[in-house]
Amino acid sequence: MAPTRLTSDRLDPLGSVAGVDALPSRRRAGEQGEAETMCGICGWFGPAQAAGPELTAAMTVPLQHRGPDDLGIEGGDGWSLGFRRLSILDLSPLGHQPMRSPDGSCWLAFNGEIYNYLELRRELERAGEAFQSGSDTEVLLRLLMRLGAGALPLLNGMFALAFVDTKRRSFLLARDRLGVKPLYYSDQDGHLRFASELKGLLACPDAPREIDRSAVAQYLALGYLPGETCIFEGYRKLPPGHVLAGSLDRPHAASPAPYWDLTLNDDPVRRPASPAELDELESLLFDAVRIRLRSDVPVGVFLSGGIDSGLVAAMAAKTGQAPLALTVGFAEENWDESALARTTAAHAGLEHRVIPQRAGGLSDIDRLAWLFDEPFGDPSALPSFTLCEAAASHATVFLSGDGGDEAFGGYRRYVESTRREGLIRAAGRFGPALGAASRLLPRASLARYQLSKLSLPDWGGAAVFDELPDDPVMEHYVHPDLRPLLQNASSPIWERWRMSRGAPLTARQQKLDYSLYLPDDVLVKVDRASMAHSIEVRSPLLDVRIVEWAARLPRACLLDHAQGKLPLRALAARFLPEVTGQSPKRGFGVPLGDWFREPAGRAMVRERLLDRGSEELGFWSLNGVERILDLHSSGRSRDFGLLLWRLLMLEAWCRHYAAAPTQPWRAQSPLQGAIA
């Protein structure tokens, strides 16, 4: 009997919540475990005579922290793939990458995890496929061989992958829908090079290091680099939900194309989620947690005091497994959520441990700057780094609550814009007058900051950001040579904002966060902090089924004038203690304001930012920074802790990356002492 032809419409791409108990969370007796796929990938496509395995080998060296246990390099006419492996599951050679097809014509290097790989494997077996391993990598390889880019919508997981078909002389690079896993690439001398982290590309001996000064301005405005922007000219990031496919003979002709987009329900109807809808959400979340608990190594949960991670922990306990719950504790009471987390863990019946945040934490700036490849100004990277550092000694895989705010309208700005929509509309009509009035006030004043928000040209823009990207104080501390670039620094944000004009305000905010803030800030932070310590973080609330379920609800079902995440709060009433469901959102913050008023913090700013040598970088004004530091230290002005942190992270990044290396990239990094 001829094998069944497999097509994308035959497969259930994401798994069904019906009969969620049909598959055990751990592998069945006699069944091979999934091969780990958390790692770093790299390689190149193009003329073979201009490159070789030596180039790929050089690219793998700075990716060692992503996969310290194994190294794989394969190549052929016009292509080469590199792989760094972190051994978590199925340690046999069958999980080695790059993985080849049985006939040797196709190759795959893959970073991530395909959570529905067992379901996909069974469909493939019905279609006549016979597997040699128990890995999700082999399932993915067989799907790509059959369907090419058509396989991508079938995947429920996090991934960045490179696939080569030597018979068709073609390649394919792809990234998961939401951008959980990173992928950088560059086009140089007819070669298309790629790597999981920018430092992999920079390891090439001929890699250019010309800083894009407009990218520096964007970083100072936003605290991260948005979209495809990269800090060095000539490099790009593959956007989430995109594929880059082309010919091995003409790789430079390839351009990114989307394979997925999220459509949000713009219906203005206001109603609570029905009991049936909440039941469906509960089943979805339970199944998303269940398939992310598939593991042959200890699994833990990152638990804050909020409902997102609390629900993930409760669902994990409901599966019958009892993962360890870890929480970062702060000495500053206003930032500490360990008591709430302890209550949640006890309610769910989980063992709970609090990891104290090291006092101050500013000493980690150099390690963070090396880790993130590009300037990264989100201070929550610090507790994320600390948590992962300590977590590595307790388990290798952890579940997190990331994604709940984007999907269910949980950010404070969503609620504030809903509450103040009338004021925002009025402010939009009087925007020019408010802008003129703001310019009469001192640049560093809180009043000018607030009026500047209200004067934005689009009536909805005033509530988009917790921090104003077009902050007037920037002209006070940014170097004069960089100031002309500030005018367009936040253009990626405003271009996307204008494109969604006419939709409800909360829908516009969510769309913006899905396209920029989530992939370029939140998920970058999680990926780098976890991979620095060779652990894997899985986020059930980023399950595409949950994301699309929430997108189908009217926006007004998600939040009201008082609070967001209404469906999750209703679900929390079923599974979490009352105090957790009612606690205000705090986020994963850091008390920067206090730190920079203390002697040690002020001394660090003066040593690093007010040194005459730092002025040669041309990124900030010494007089402006000194003025900002004095105002902040006085306690009588705005809090400039976040701005000072961004500048320190930029300065530390410059120490590692701004100057071209005089010798080949060294394996030693500032992280190695920390994770030994």
C-alpha atoms as one frame of an Amber mdcrd trajectory, in Angstrom:
protein
   0.000   0.000   0.000   1.414   3.388  -0.992   2.180   5.748   1.857  -0.314
   8.505   2.499   0.688  11.849   1.010   1.068  14.356   3.832  -0.236  17.878
   3.327  -0.590  20.725   5.772  -4.380  20.429   5.834  -4.132  16.792   7.019
  -2.268  17.729  10.177  -3.695  19.235  13.325  -0.952  21.844  13.590  -1.278
  22.818  17.206  -2.738  19.840  18.991  -6.258  19.525  20.349  -7.420  20.259
  23.868  -9.935  17.464  23.576  -8.747  14.526  25.631  -5.813  16.403  27.085
  -5.055  13.513  29.406  -4.547  11.100  26.518  -0.790  11.660  26.438   1.381
  11.429  29.530   3.513  14.411  30.440   6.620  12.240  30.561   7.598   9.852
  27.833   5.995   6.437  27.771   7.838   3.261  28.603   9.905   2.128  25.657
   9.611   5.448  23.852  12.750   7.448  23.167  12.850  10.875  24.707  12.917
  14.056  22.673  16.378  15.279  21.824  17.162  18.598  23.354  17.216  21.461
  20.923  18.203  24.352  23.164  21.391  25.567  21.600  23.057  28.054  19.336
  23.015  27.808  15.554  25.068  29.561  12.885  26.312  29.183   9.353  26.413
  30.665   5.873  25.095  30.243   2.340  26.902  31.357  -0.799  29.977  30.787
  -2.986  31.948  27.880  -1.547  35.312  29.170  -2.692  34.955  32.294  -0.544
  34.266  30.483   2.729  34.604  27.143   4.417  34.142  25.216   7.655  36.734
  27.443   9.315  34.327  30.374   9.112  31.525  28.371  10.717  33.880  27.077
  13.398  34.818  30.648  14.307  31.133  31.566  14.585  30.428  28.739  17.036
  33.044  29.859  19.572  31.167  32.802  21.158  27.942  30.731  21.172  29.428
  28.159  23.528  27.316  29.297  26.492  24.177  28.401  24.521  25.404  24.836
  24.125  28.523  23.797  26.013  28.059  20.033  25.648  28.560  19.310  21.964
  29.656  20.885  18.713  28.531  20.043  15.191  29.666  21.541  11.874  28.535
  20.299   8.478  28.789  21.770   5.019  28.818  21.278   1.301  28.742  23.170
  -1.972  27.548  26.656  -1.063  26.475  26.034   2.517  27.635  25.325   6.062
  25.734  24.829   9.332  27.090  25.050  12.876  25.470  23.861  16.084  26.262
  24.188  19.806  24.386  21.650  21.935  23.126  21.762  25.498  22.293  18.222
  26.568  18.998  18.031  28.426  17.183  15.018  27.007  17.998  11.976  24.872
  21.773  12.196  25.144  22.346   9.620  22.423  24.185  10.504  19.190  20.815
  10.295  17.406  20.085  13.815  18.648  23.292  15.280  17.229  22.967  18.324
  14.985  23.155  19.448  12.269  20.824  16.539  11.494  20.756  14.942   8.049
  17.946  13.200   6.222  18.276   9.451   5.581  19.328  10.071   1.971  21.787
  12.806   2.968  20.165  15.465   0.805  18.702  17.678   3.554  20.199  19.145
   6.699  18.732  20.971   9.703  20.169  23.079  12.534  17.457  23.983  15.004
  17.300  26.004  18.219  14.176  25.741  20.352  11.484  23.247  21.185   8.529
  21.862  19.218   6.022  21.119  21.955   3.536  19.243  19.747   6.199  17.059
  18.171   4.629  13.809  19.418   1.299  14.636  17.783   3.036  15.630  14.550
   5.176  12.512  14.614   2.114  10.255  14.820   0.595  11.948  11.776   3.851
  11.543   9.894   4.016   7.858  10.824   0.487   7.404   9.474   1.751   9.000
   6.268   4.510   6.407   5.994   7.481   8.022   7.726   9.805   5.823   9.824
  11.880   7.567  12.479  15.381   6.750  13.665  15.283   8.805  16.875  12.823
  10.141  19.407  13.718  13.765  18.790  11.594  16.734  17.885  14.444  17.724
  15.545  13.851  14.713  13.335  10.105  15.395  13.257  10.820  18.948  12.155
  13.326  17.765   9.536  10.799  15.356   7.985   8.105  18.049   7.932  10.392
  20.537   6.198  11.404  17.931   3.632   7.748  17.311   2.778   6.240  20.771
   3.079   9.030  23.327   3.079   7.851  26.608   4.565   4.349  25.112   4.643
   5.444  23.170   7.729   5.906  26.298   9.830   2.201  26.979  10.603   1.938
  23.435  11.964   4.481  24.049  14.715   3.537  24.877  18.284   6.797  25.913
  19.850   9.732  28.273  19.993  12.380  28.015  17.322  14.977  29.496  15.047
  16.068  27.115  12.312  18.249  26.723   9.257  17.283  24.094   6.675  19.224
  23.122   3.545  17.960  21.029   0.611  21.006  20.150  -1.499  18.956  18.560
  -4.306  16.900  21.702  -4.837  19.904  23.925  -4.038  17.726  25.845  -1.598
  17.829  27.061   1.984  15.316  28.248   4.524  15.751  30.324   7.687  12.747
  30.772   9.962  11.770  32.117  13.354   8.798  31.252  15.571   5.607  33.307
  15.452   6.231  35.500  18.493  10.020  35.722  18.376  10.932  33.641  21.415
  14.173  32.502  19.797  16.509  34.989  18.079  18.133  34.897  14.656  20.561
  37.482  13.231  21.810  37.569   9.659  23.998  39.615   7.331  24.777  39.756
   3.620  28.466  40.155   2.916  30.375  39.543  -0.319  27.584  37.400  -1.720
  27.302  35.337   1.462  24.271  35.190   3.714  25.527  34.559   7.250  23.328
  33.829  10.262  23.661  33.121  13.978  21.556  32.854  17.117  23.359  35.857
  18.568  25.072  38.824  16.975  28.384  37.864  18.573  28.404  34.777  16.350
  28.445  36.989  13.250  30.991  39.351  14.770  33.357  36.410  15.251  33.973
  36.236  11.500  37.450  37.646  10.809  36.134  40.085   8.195  33.017  41.135
  10.127  32.467  44.911   9.923  31.828  46.845  13.146  30.553  50.198  11.989
  28.122  51.475  14.628  24.801  52.676  13.268  24.388  55.989  15.090  20.678
  56.132  14.300  20.373  52.796  16.116  22.112  54.359  19.131  19.503  57.131
  19.098  16.730  54.523  18.931  18.233  52.689  21.872  18.412  55.845  23.978
  14.789  56.640  23.117  13.316  53.174  23.659  15.761  51.181  25.779  16.027
  48.443  23.132  16.506  48.159  19.365  13.180  47.701  17.560  12.295  45.469
  14.653  15.056  44.504  12.248  17.333  47.305  13.493  20.808  46.261  14.597
  23.453  48.293  16.400  26.008  47.644  13.655  25.440  48.577  10.031  24.939
  45.653   7.668  23.263  43.304  10.159  19.570  42.519  10.639  17.251  40.428
  12.769  14.781  38.074  11.117  11.355  39.287  12.308   9.120  36.941  14.309
   6.754  34.846  12.218   8.942  35.269   9.126  10.837  32.993   6.785  13.871
  33.794   4.660  14.075  31.321   1.783  16.221  31.333  -1.322  18.800  29.696
  -3.547  22.211  28.553  -2.334  23.614  30.081  -5.501  21.990  33.504  -4.999
  21.383  33.851  -1.237  21.647  37.654  -1.348  18.413  37.776  -3.397  16.323
  36.348  -0.549  14.085  38.628   1.500  11.991  37.945   4.635   8.348  36.999
   4.149   5.671  36.512   6.842   4.034  33.143   7.362   1.783  34.238  10.272
   0.036  37.345  11.476  -2.216  37.973  14.443  -5.665  39.460  13.826  -7.273
  41.152  16.818 -11.040  41.379  17.275 -12.002  45.065  17.028 -15.613  44.562
  18.149 -16.350  47.230  20.825 -18.892  45.061  22.656 -18.295  44.969  26.409
 -19.094  41.705  28.160 -17.328  39.272  30.465 -15.992  36.006  29.133 -18.690
  33.372  29.395 -18.343  30.289  31.627 -17.937  28.183  28.497 -15.159  30.460
  27.250 -13.410  30.286  30.605 -13.647  26.505  30.519 -12.026  26.563  27.102
  -9.267  28.860  28.351  -8.652  26.580  31.318  -8.302  23.567  29.003  -5.980
  25.468  26.704  -3.756  26.638  29.538  -3.675  23.217  31.148  -2.653  21.613
  27.861  -0.075  24.334  27.144   1.507  23.648  30.542   1.221  19.882  30.129
   3.112  19.676  26.858   5.803  22.013  28.237   6.365  19.658  31.148   7.545
  16.907  28.817  11.042  16.410  30.118  13.506  13.874  31.427  15.229  16.424
  33.659  13.930  18.395  36.646  11.421  21.134  35.758  10.750  24.247  37.820
   8.467  27.300  37.695   9.495  30.946  37.898   6.910  32.317  40.307   6.249
  35.984  41.009   3.366  37.332  43.066   1.143  37.821  40.007  -1.618  35.782
  38.446   0.222  34.852  35.219   2.988  32.773  36.760   0.573  31.774  39.528
  -1.807  30.171  37.032   1.082  28.422  35.286   2.214  27.037  38.653  -1.326
  25.945  39.544  -1.766  24.150  36.226   1.603  22.469  36.618   0.520  21.180
  40.025  -2.785  20.018  38.515  -0.945  17.724  36.069   0.225  15.637  39.008
   3.808  16.792  38.769   5.128  19.138  41.424   7.820  21.399  39.985   9.936
  23.557  42.237   8.821  27.210  42.383  11.549  29.882  42.486  11.106  33.604
  43.268  13.500  36.557  43.281  13.399  38.422  46.580  14.285  42.098  47.036
  15.428  43.792  50.217  13.296  46.807  49.190   9.767  46.036  50.387   8.069
  47.989  47.580   9.598  45.656  44.986   9.450  42.347  46.822   6.729  39.822
  45.915   8.134  36.790  47.686   5.376  36.711  50.329   2.667  36.606  47.651
   4.588  33.974  45.720   4.953  31.889  48.864   1.181  32.022  49.400   0.537
  30.921  45.816   3.024  28.064  46.033   1.515  26.811  49.288  -1.984  26.976
  47.816  -0.857  24.901  44.810   1.141  22.483  46.956   4.511  23.349  45.424
   7.895  23.511  47.094   9.005  27.157  47.099  12.383  28.847  47.402  13.257
  32.555  47.435  16.469  33.646  45.717  17.688  36.938  47.216  18.624  39.617
  44.705  22.210  40.574  45.392  22.465  43.967  47.094  22.769  46.781  44.607
  23.295  44.680  41.507  25.120  47.388  39.572  28.249  45.251  39.576  26.566
  42.983  36.996  26.392  45.662  34.318  29.497  44.475  32.455  28.335  40.878
  32.330  24.888  41.944  31.126  26.344  44.178  28.424  28.449  41.335  27.017
  25.524  38.956  27.190  23.039  41.030  25.185  25.218  41.692  22.098  23.505
  45.037  21.587  22.744  47.844  24.045  19.808  46.676  26.164  18.301  49.074
  28.669  15.507  47.131  30.358  16.623  46.955  34.016  14.477  43.878  34.643
  17.258  42.014  32.832  19.141  42.174  36.132  16.700  40.156  38.301  16.087
  37.871  35.305  19.820  37.208  35.106  20.055  36.658  38.870  17.090  34.300
  38.866  18.489  32.191  36.021  21.938  32.177  37.612  20.575  30.682  40.821
  17.986  28.519  39.072  20.636  26.626  37.124  21.608  24.702  40.254  17.992
  23.567  40.869  16.669  22.497  37.454  17.380  22.767  33.740  13.909  23.619
  32.409  11.596  26.267  33.857   8.089  27.472  33.045   7.345  31.199  33.174
   4.326  33.516  33.007   5.607  35.628  30.110   3.026  36.635  27.493  -0.035
  37.173  29.689   0.150  40.958  29.609   0.292  41.180  25.827  -2.463  38.640
  25.178  -4.893  39.755  27.881  -4.311  43.516  28.179  -2.421  43.446  31.445
  -0.111  46.440  31.164  -0.941  49.508  33.211  -0.990  51.700  30.100  -3.877
  49.669  28.655  -6.081  50.341  31.654  -5.048  53.986  31.890  -5.886  54.601
  28.236  -9.295  52.965  28.699  -9.979  55.044  31.785  -8.815  58.314  30.242
  -9.958  57.918  26.671 -11.992  61.121  26.761  -9.010  63.126  28.009  -6.767
  61.605  25.369  -9.212  62.534  22.599  -9.423  66.080  23.904  -5.659  66.316
  24.225  -5.317  65.226  20.609  -7.427  68.190  19.475  -5.300  70.617  21.477
  -1.998  68.869  20.848  -0.171  71.772  19.143  -1.102  74.184  21.921  -0.032
  71.729  24.605   3.234  71.129  22.775   3.933  74.836  22.615   3.157  75.186
  26.326   5.466  72.278  27.214   8.389  73.957  25.459   8.124  76.899  27.845
   9.039  74.629  30.758  12.495  73.299  31.734  13.453  70.209  29.732  14.065
  68.115  32.829  10.815  69.016  34.601   8.061  66.501  35.270   5.450  68.993
  34.007   7.128  69.230  30.602   7.356  65.446  30.443   3.612  65.073  31.098
   2.588  67.847  28.699   4.799  66.307  26.028   2.847  63.079  26.366  -0.459
  64.890  25.945   0.762  66.875  22.932   1.561  63.865  20.748  -0.106  64.264
  17.340  -2.150  61.065  17.463  -4.831  61.218  20.153  -4.089  57.660  21.238
  -0.357  58.110  21.453  -0.385  59.793  24.839  -1.166  56.535  26.606   0.942
  54.145  24.567   4.062  54.215  26.663   4.990  54.013  30.310   8.123  55.921
  29.325   7.861  58.613  26.673  10.206  57.750  23.765  10.380  61.373  22.641
  11.444  62.498  26.109  12.405  66.198  25.947  15.202  65.663  28.478  17.105
  63.624  25.885  18.244  66.800  24.184  19.756  67.739  27.533  22.090  64.753
  27.901  22.552  63.356  24.382  25.747  64.408  22.623  25.195  67.378  20.260
  26.379  65.306  17.268  23.683  62.717  17.968  20.797  65.125  18.589  19.760
  65.497  14.918  19.031  61.752  14.867  16.594  61.990  17.781  13.892  63.325
  15.477  13.433  59.887  13.883  14.547  57.742  16.816  11.043  56.541  17.654
   9.794  56.332  14.058   9.463  52.482  14.134   6.947  52.915  16.945   4.983
  55.737  15.369   4.877  54.149  11.911   3.248  51.043  13.338   0.980  53.178
  15.508  -0.316  55.173  12.543  -0.877  52.005  10.509  -3.426  50.808  13.078
  -5.376  54.092  13.140  -9.120  53.526  13.361  -8.892  50.424  15.550  -9.774
  50.528  19.269  -7.010  51.997  21.370  -6.266  48.806  23.294  -6.082  46.815
  20.039  -3.527  49.304  18.719  -1.504  49.020  21.906  -1.511  45.226  21.824
  -0.564  45.121  18.154   2.371  47.418  18.860   3.535  45.336  21.803   3.304
  42.098  19.816   5.343  43.562  16.978   8.050  45.345  19.004   8.052  45.308
  22.793   7.428  41.578  23.294   9.977  40.206  20.778  12.593  42.952  21.068
  12.552  43.558  24.819  10.741  40.935  26.898  11.777  37.841  24.960  15.319
  39.046  24.301  15.728  39.450  28.048  14.421  35.945  28.787  16.450  34.245
  26.053  19.779  35.853  26.928  19.397  35.539  30.703  18.445  31.861  30.504
  20.947  30.834  27.841  23.755  32.576  29.728  23.274  29.930  32.393  22.349
  27.076  30.033  18.765  26.670  31.157  15.598  26.558  29.083  12.557  28.759
  29.784   9.169  27.706  28.393   6.202  30.096  28.411   2.741  28.439  28.283
   0.942  31.787  27.871   2.848  32.241  24.602   1.236  29.077  23.253  -0.173
  30.155  19.896  -3.552  28.613  20.730  -3.880  30.865  23.791  -2.648  33.934
  21.912  -5.175  33.390  19.123  -7.959  32.561  21.602  -7.470  35.886  23.382
  -7.236  37.708  20.038 -10.690  36.437  19.055 -12.328  38.038  22.092 -13.499
  41.661  21.838 -10.876  43.911  23.412 -13.419  45.121  25.968 -13.686  41.559
  27.285 -10.064  41.697  28.360 -10.026  44.845  30.488 -12.165  47.608  31.928
 -11.543  50.995  33.521 -10.141  49.385  36.675  -8.015  46.401  35.654  -6.802
  44.216  32.829  -6.524  40.464  32.228 -10.163  39.900  33.188 -10.330  36.329
  31.775  -7.153  35.367  33.623  -8.471  36.957  36.809 -11.665  34.948  36.477
  -9.581  31.817  36.027  -7.439  32.806  39.004 -10.557  32.795  41.168 -10.770
  29.061  40.490  -7.159  28.150  41.251  -5.331  30.864  43.195  -5.690  32.319
  46.686  -7.807  35.473  46.768  -4.904  37.722  47.746  -3.007  36.755  44.580
  -5.890  37.464  42.226  -6.482  40.890  43.777  -2.870  42.066  44.088  -1.850
  45.023  41.896   0.564  44.443  39.033   4.151  45.261  39.993   6.177  43.823
  37.167   9.733  42.567  37.416  11.159  45.930  38.422  14.390  47.188  39.917
  14.686  50.110  42.390  16.969  52.157  40.148  15.908  55.471  41.649  17.184
  54.438  45.064  20.359  52.871  43.708  21.475  56.028  41.921  20.867  58.179
  44.982  23.197  55.994  47.020  26.940  56.780  47.086  27.937  53.648  45.175
  25.481  54.333  42.362  26.480  57.979  42.016  30.144  56.990  42.037  29.610
  54.499  39.214  27.877  57.106  37.068  30.683  59.610  37.640  33.406  57.064
  36.998  31.924  55.671  33.797  29.878  58.434  32.211  31.736  61.570  33.279
  35.207  60.389  32.376  36.704  62.519  29.609  37.564  59.438  27.598  33.896
  58.448  27.353  33.099  61.733  25.629  35.034  60.532  22.577  32.243  58.040
  21.879  30.005  60.954  20.949  26.854  59.484  22.516  26.231  61.671  25.565
  27.096  65.114  26.890  29.176  65.159  30.069  27.556  68.370  31.282  24.093
  67.029  30.539  24.668  63.743  32.366  26.122  65.549  35.360  23.067  67.803
  35.490  20.714  64.797  35.312  22.636  63.000  38.063  22.518  66.067  40.326
  18.785  66.525  39.766  18.135  62.847  40.439  20.285  62.784  43.574  18.464
  65.798  44.994  15.160  63.933  45.031  13.351  67.139  44.056  12.803  66.343
  40.381  11.758  63.531  38.117  13.228  60.115  38.693  16.018  59.659  36.140
  17.110  56.217  37.298  16.028  54.513  34.062  17.871  57.021  31.869  21.059
  56.631  33.900  20.787  52.851  33.650  20.435  53.031  29.860  23.531  55.187
  29.601  25.557  52.863  31.824  24.504  49.850  29.774  25.501  51.672  26.581
  28.894  52.553  28.030  29.464  48.970  29.196  28.424  47.636  25.777  30.966
  49.937  24.128  33.710  48.419  26.290  33.000  44.995  24.805  31.925  45.702
  21.260  32.690  49.231  20.034  36.325  48.641  19.067  37.237  46.129  16.390
  39.168  43.182  17.853  42.880  42.975  17.153  42.872  39.195  17.420  40.397
  36.350  16.770  37.449  36.187  19.134  38.355  34.614  22.452  36.176  32.007
  24.129  36.636  33.669  27.518  33.702  35.927  28.403  32.635  37.909  31.475
  30.013  35.229  32.090  32.267  32.241  32.514  33.292  33.035  36.040  29.681
  33.571  37.008  28.359  30.278  35.720  31.242  28.001  36.597
